[in-house]
PDB file of C-alpha atoms in Angstrom:
ATOM      1  CA  MET G 710      -0.141  -0.211  -0.160  1.00  0.00           C
ATOM      2  CA  LYS G 711       1.065   3.419  -0.670  1.00  0.00           C
ATOM      3  CA  ARG G 712       0.354   6.496   1.698  1.00  0.00           C
ATOM      4  CA  PHE G 713      -0.077  10.120   0.432  1.00  0.00           C
ATOM      5  CA  HIS G 714       2.801  12.225   2.259  1.00  0.00           C
ATOM      6  CA  VAL G 715       2.190  15.950   3.422  1.00  0.00           C
ATOM      7  CA  HIS G 716       5.035  17.991   5.718  1.00  0.00           C
ATOM      8  CA  LEU G 717       4.343  21.296   6.195  1.00  0.00           C
ATOM      9  CA  HIS G 718       6.636  24.374   8.381  1.00  0.00           C
ATOM     10  CA  VAL G 719       4.596  25.778  11.122  1.00  0.00           C
ATOM     11  CA  ASP G 720       5.733  28.480  13.642  1.00  0.00           C
ATOM     12  CA  ASP G 721       4.398  27.284  16.914  1.00  0.00           C
ATOM     13  CA  LEU G 722       4.639  23.214  17.302  1.00  0.00           C
ATOM     14  CA  ASN G 723       2.252  23.046  20.102  1.00  0.00           C
ATOM     15  CA  ARG G 724      -0.424  24.800  18.928  1.00  0.00           C
ATOM     16  CA  SER G 725      -0.264  23.128  15.608  1.00  0.00           C
ATOM     17  CA  ILE G 726      -0.218  19.877  17.078  1.00  0.00           C
ATOM     18  CA  GLY G 727      -3.079  20.903  19.168  1.00  0.00           C
ATOM     19  CA  PHE G 728      -4.850  21.782  15.889  1.00  0.00           C
ATOM     20  CA  TYR G 729      -4.220  19.075  13.921  1.00  0.00           C
ATOM     21  CA  SER G 730      -5.186  16.392  16.668  1.00  0.00           C
ATOM     22  CA  GLN G 731      -8.396  17.961  17.003  1.00  0.00           C
ATOM     23  CA  LEU G 732      -8.666  17.777  13.187  1.00  0.00           C
ATOM     24  CA  PHE G 733      -7.753  14.145  12.719  1.00  0.00           C
ATOM     25  CA  ALA G 734      -9.513  13.028  16.054  1.00  0.00           C
ATOM     26  CA  ALA G 735      -6.145  11.466  16.721  1.00  0.00           C
ATOM     27  CA  PRO G 736      -2.974  11.851  18.384  1.00  0.00           C
ATOM     28  CA  PRO G 737       0.357  12.496  16.630  1.00  0.00           C
ATOM     29  CA  ALA G 738       2.359   8.828  16.457  1.00  0.00           C
ATOM     30  CA  ARG G 739       5.447  10.829  16.949  1.00  0.00           C
ATOM     31  CA  VAL G 740       6.525  13.710  18.475  1.00  0.00           C
ATOM     32  CA  GLU G 741       9.927  15.526  19.223  1.00  0.00           C
ATOM     33  CA  ALA G 742      11.025  18.745  20.431  1.00  0.00           C
ATOM     34  CA  ASP G 743      10.743  20.288  16.230  1.00  0.00           C
ATOM     35  CA  TYR G 744       8.642  17.707  14.297  1.00  0.00           C
ATOM     36  CA  ALA G 745       5.495  15.794  14.641  1.00  0.00           C
ATOM     37  CA  LYS G 746       3.808  13.175  12.506  1.00  0.00           C
ATOM     38  CA  TRP G 747       0.681  11.618  11.932  1.00  0.00           C
ATOM     39  CA  MET G 748      -0.123   8.257  10.367  1.00  0.00           C
ATOM     40  CA  LEU G 749      -3.802   8.375   9.027  1.00  0.00           C
ATOM     41  CA  GLU G 750      -5.368   5.225   8.278  1.00  0.00           C
ATOM     42  CA  ASP G 751      -8.624   6.883   6.657  1.00  0.00           C
ATOM     43  CA  PRO G 752      -7.318   8.524   4.242  1.00  0.00           C
ATOM     44  CA  PRO G 753      -4.076   6.857   4.395  1.00  0.00           C
ATOM     45  CA  VAL G 754      -1.647   9.889   4.947  1.00  0.00           C
ATOM     46  CA  ASN G 755       1.555  10.202   6.080  1.00  0.00           C
ATOM     47  CA  PHE G 756       0.909  14.017   7.816  1.00  0.00           C
ATOM     48  CA  ALA G 757       4.227  15.907   9.266  1.00  0.00           C
ATOM     49  CA  ILE G 758       4.876  19.080  10.668  1.00  0.00           C
ATOM     50  CA  SER G 759       8.424  20.715  12.036  1.00  0.00           C
ATOM     51  CA  THR G 760       9.764  24.526  12.703  1.00  0.00           C
ATOM     52  CA  ARG G 761      12.353  23.525  10.667  1.00  0.00           C
ATOM     53  CA  GLY G 762      12.429  25.393   7.581  1.00  0.00           C
ATOM     54  CA  ASN G 763      12.330  29.637   6.128  1.00  0.00           C
ATOM     55  CA  LYS G 764       8.404  29.991   6.273  1.00  0.00           C
ATOM     56  CA  PRO G 765       5.049  28.603   7.429  1.00  0.00           C
ATOM     57  CA  GLY G 766       3.209  26.526   4.977  1.00  0.00           C
ATOM     58  CA  ILE G 767       3.913  23.228   2.451  1.00  0.00           C
ATOM     59  CA  ASP G 768       7.501  21.689   2.210  1.00  0.00           C
ATOM     60  CA  HIS G 769       6.739  19.017  -0.068  1.00  0.00           C
ATOM     61  CA  LEU G 770       4.766  16.570  -1.063  1.00  0.00           C
ATOM     62  CA  GLY G 771       5.245  13.161  -1.899  1.00  0.00           C
ATOM     63  CA  ILE G 772       4.320   9.299  -1.426  1.00  0.00           C
ATOM     64  CA  GLN G 773       5.324   6.896   1.148  1.00  0.00           C
ATOM     65  CA  THR G 774       5.810   2.997   0.054  1.00  0.00           C
ATOM     66  CA  ASP G 775       5.080  -0.161   1.795  1.00  0.00           C
ATOM     67  CA  ASP G 776       8.044  -1.919  -0.187  1.00  0.00           C
ATOM     68  CA  ALA G 777      11.033  -1.629  -2.503  1.00  0.00           C
ATOM     69  CA  GLN G 778       9.645  -3.108  -5.539  1.00  0.00           C
ATOM     70  CA  GLU G 779       6.580   0.004  -5.125  1.00  0.00           C
ATOM     71  CA  LEU G 780       9.368   2.158  -4.690  1.00  0.00           C
ATOM     72  CA  ALA G 781      10.869   1.381  -7.774  1.00  0.00           C
ATOM     73  CA  THR G 782       7.749   1.531  -9.298  1.00  0.00           C
ATOM     74  CA  LEU G 783       7.460   5.487  -8.572  1.00  0.00           C
ATOM     75  CA  LYS G 784      11.414   5.954  -9.530  1.00  0.00           C
ATOM     76  CA  ALA G 785      10.158   5.004 -13.437  1.00  0.00           C
ATOM     77  CA  ARG G 786       7.564   6.899 -13.209  1.00  0.00           C
ATOM     78  CA  ALA G 787       9.013  10.453 -11.913  1.00  0.00           C
ATOM     79  CA  GLU G 788      11.880   9.470 -14.168  1.00  0.00           C
ATOM     80  CA  ALA G 789       9.512   9.238 -17.260  1.00  0.00           C
ATOM     81  CA  ALA G 790       7.872  12.422 -16.034  1.00  0.00           C
ATOM     82  CA  ASP G 791      11.060  14.092 -17.594  1.00  0.00           C
ATOM     83  CA  MET G 792      11.960  15.868 -14.177  1.00  0.00           C
ATOM     84  CA  THR G 793      15.523  15.952 -12.522  1.00  0.00           C
ATOM     85  CA  LEU G 794      15.438  13.194 -10.353  1.00  0.00           C
ATOM     86  CA  LEU G 795      18.009  13.322  -6.684  1.00  0.00           C
ATOM     87  CA  ASP G 796      18.444   9.961  -6.026  1.00  0.00           C
ATOM     88  CA  GLU G 797      19.503  10.292  -2.525  1.00  0.00           C
ATOM     89  CA  GLY G 798      19.318   6.177  -1.392  1.00  0.00           C
ATOM     90  CA  ALA G 799      19.728   5.148   1.617  1.00  0.00           C
ATOM     91  CA  THR G 800      19.651   7.841   3.920  1.00  0.00           C
ATOM     92  CA  THR G 801      18.438   9.349   7.672  1.00  0.00           C
ATOM     93  CA  CYS G 802      16.158  12.199   7.595  1.00  0.00           C
ATOM     94  CA  CYS G 803      12.533  12.788   9.911  1.00  0.00           C
ATOM     95  CA  TYR G 804      14.052  10.537  12.736  1.00  0.00           C
ATOM     96  CA  ALA G 805      14.048   7.584   9.802  1.00  0.00           C
ATOM     97  CA  ARG G 806      16.177   5.554   8.231  1.00  0.00           C
ATOM     98  CA  SER G 807      14.743   5.256   4.179  1.00  0.00           C
ATOM     99  CA  GLU G 808      15.596   4.890   0.499  1.00  0.00           C
ATOM    100  CA  LYS G 809      14.073   7.928  -1.408  1.00  0.00           C
ATOM    101  CA  HIS G 810      14.334  10.046  -4.280  1.00  0.00           C
ATOM    102  CA  TRP G 811      12.937  13.455  -5.447  1.00  0.00           C
ATOM    103  CA  VAL G 812      11.549  15.321  -7.830  1.00  0.00           C
ATOM    104  CA  THR G 813      10.296  18.724  -8.530  1.00  0.00           C
ATOM    105  CA  ASP G 814       7.000  19.244 -10.777  1.00  0.00           C
ATOM    106  CA  PRO G 815       6.575  22.517 -12.900  1.00  0.00           C
ATOM    107  CA  GLN G 816       5.672  24.965 -10.531  1.00  0.00           C
ATOM    108  CA  GLY G 817       8.672  23.930  -8.111  1.00  0.00           C
ATOM    109  CA  ILE G 818       7.231  21.560  -5.433  1.00  0.00           C
ATOM    110  CA  ALA G 819       9.040  19.042  -4.252  1.00  0.00           C
ATOM    111  CA  TRP G 820       7.978  15.375  -4.658  1.00  0.00           C
ATOM    112  CA  GLU G 821       9.672  13.124  -2.324  1.00  0.00           C
ATOM    113  CA  HIS G 822       8.971   9.412  -2.671  1.00  0.00           C
ATOM    114  CA  PHE G 823      10.509   7.099   0.207  1.00  0.00           C
ATOM    115  CA  HIS G 824      10.414   3.949   1.879  1.00  0.00           C
ATOM    116  CA  THR G 825      11.207   3.743   5.967  1.00  0.00           C
ATOM    117  CA  LEU G 826      13.077   1.066   7.042  1.00  0.00           C
ATOM    118  CA  GLY G 827      13.293   1.868  10.823  1.00  0.00           C
ATOM    119  CA  ASN G 828      14.050   4.965  13.252  1.00  0.00           C
ATOM    120  CA  ILE G 829      16.619   6.727  14.572  1.00  0.00           C
ATOM    121  CA  PRO G 830      16.393   8.826  17.736  1.00  0.00           C
ATOM    122  CA  VAL G 831      17.557  12.247  15.785  1.00  0.00           C
ATOM    123  CA  PHE G 832      16.775  14.463  12.810  1.00  0.00           C
ATOM    124  CA  ASN G 833      19.116  13.109  10.761  1.00  0.00           C
ATOM    125  CA  GLU G 834      22.514  11.446  11.657  1.00  0.00           C
ATOM    126  CA  THR G 835      24.660  13.122   8.910  1.00  0.00           C
ATOM    127  CA  PRO G 836      25.153  16.563   7.629  1.00  0.00           C
ATOM    128  CA  HIS G 837      24.386  16.837   3.851  1.00  0.00           C
ATOM    129  CA  PRO G 838      25.394  19.169   1.896  1.00  0.00           C
ATOM    130  CA  ALA G 839      22.981  21.497   0.144  1.00  0.00           C
ATOM    131  CA  PRO G 840      21.974  20.656  -3.506  1.00  0.00           C
ATOM    132  CA  ALA G 841      20.607  23.199  -6.238  1.00  0.00           C
ATOM    133  CA  ALA G 842      17.331  22.145  -5.973  1.00  0.00           C
ATOM    134  CA  THR G 843      14.188  22.121  -4.650  1.00  0.00           C
ATOM    135  CA  SER G 844      12.384  22.107  -1.125  1.00  0.00           C
ATOM    136  CA  ALA G 845      12.731  19.768   1.747  1.00  0.00           C
ATOM    137  CA  CYS G 846      15.775  17.484   2.431  1.00  0.00           C
ATOM    138  CA  CYS G 847      16.971  18.431  -0.887  1.00  0.00           C
ATOM    139  CA  SER G 848      16.237  22.064  -0.565  1.00  0.00           C
ATOM    140  CA  GLY G 849      19.007  24.419  -1.491  1.00  0.00           C
ATOM    141  CA  SER G 850      17.669  26.901   1.297  1.00  0.00           C
ATOM    142  CA  SER G 851      17.478  24.642   4.088  1.00  0.00           C
ATOM    143  CA  ARG G 852      18.215  21.129   3.898  1.00  0.00           C
ATOM    144  CA  THR G 853      17.032  20.823   7.544  1.00  0.00           C
ATOM    145  CA  SER G 854      13.718  19.630   6.961  1.00  0.00           C
ATOM    146  CA  CYS G 855      12.134  16.368   5.429  1.00  0.00           C
ATOM    147  CA  CYS G 856       9.935  14.057   5.626  1.00  0.00           C
TER     148      CYS G 856
END
C-alpha cells in the first residue's frame, strides 16, 4: 500500500499539534522537540509538521511505499515525467532511515518518494551538503527539513 505524504512548516509546534490532533481526531504517532507526525489510516496519509524551515506552509508532498518494488515503480514514473531526479538512496532524515528520491514538479513543488526502513533517535544522522534544487531534504535553502 502507498500512503500520501504531506510535510508542513509551522511556527508554533505545540499549537499546531493541538489543531491537527483535533482535526484528525487522533494524537500524533511521533512527537519530537521540532517535529510531529500522524500516520492516518482513513485516508492513508503520513502528515508531518516541523519547525525546521524558512516560512510556514507546504514544504513538500510525497508518497510513502511499503516495499522496495513500489518505490522502484514510483522512481520509474518520476523519470518518465522528464524531470530531474535526485536519488538519495539510503539516507536518514525526519527521525527515520529510508530509501528515497526526489523530483520537483513544474511549479517548483518538491515530491519525495520513500520507503521507511526504521526509526532513529535524531532528525538526521549526518549533515548533507545542500544541492541546488527544490525544497525539503533536497532544499537549496534549507536541507534541515524533510519527511
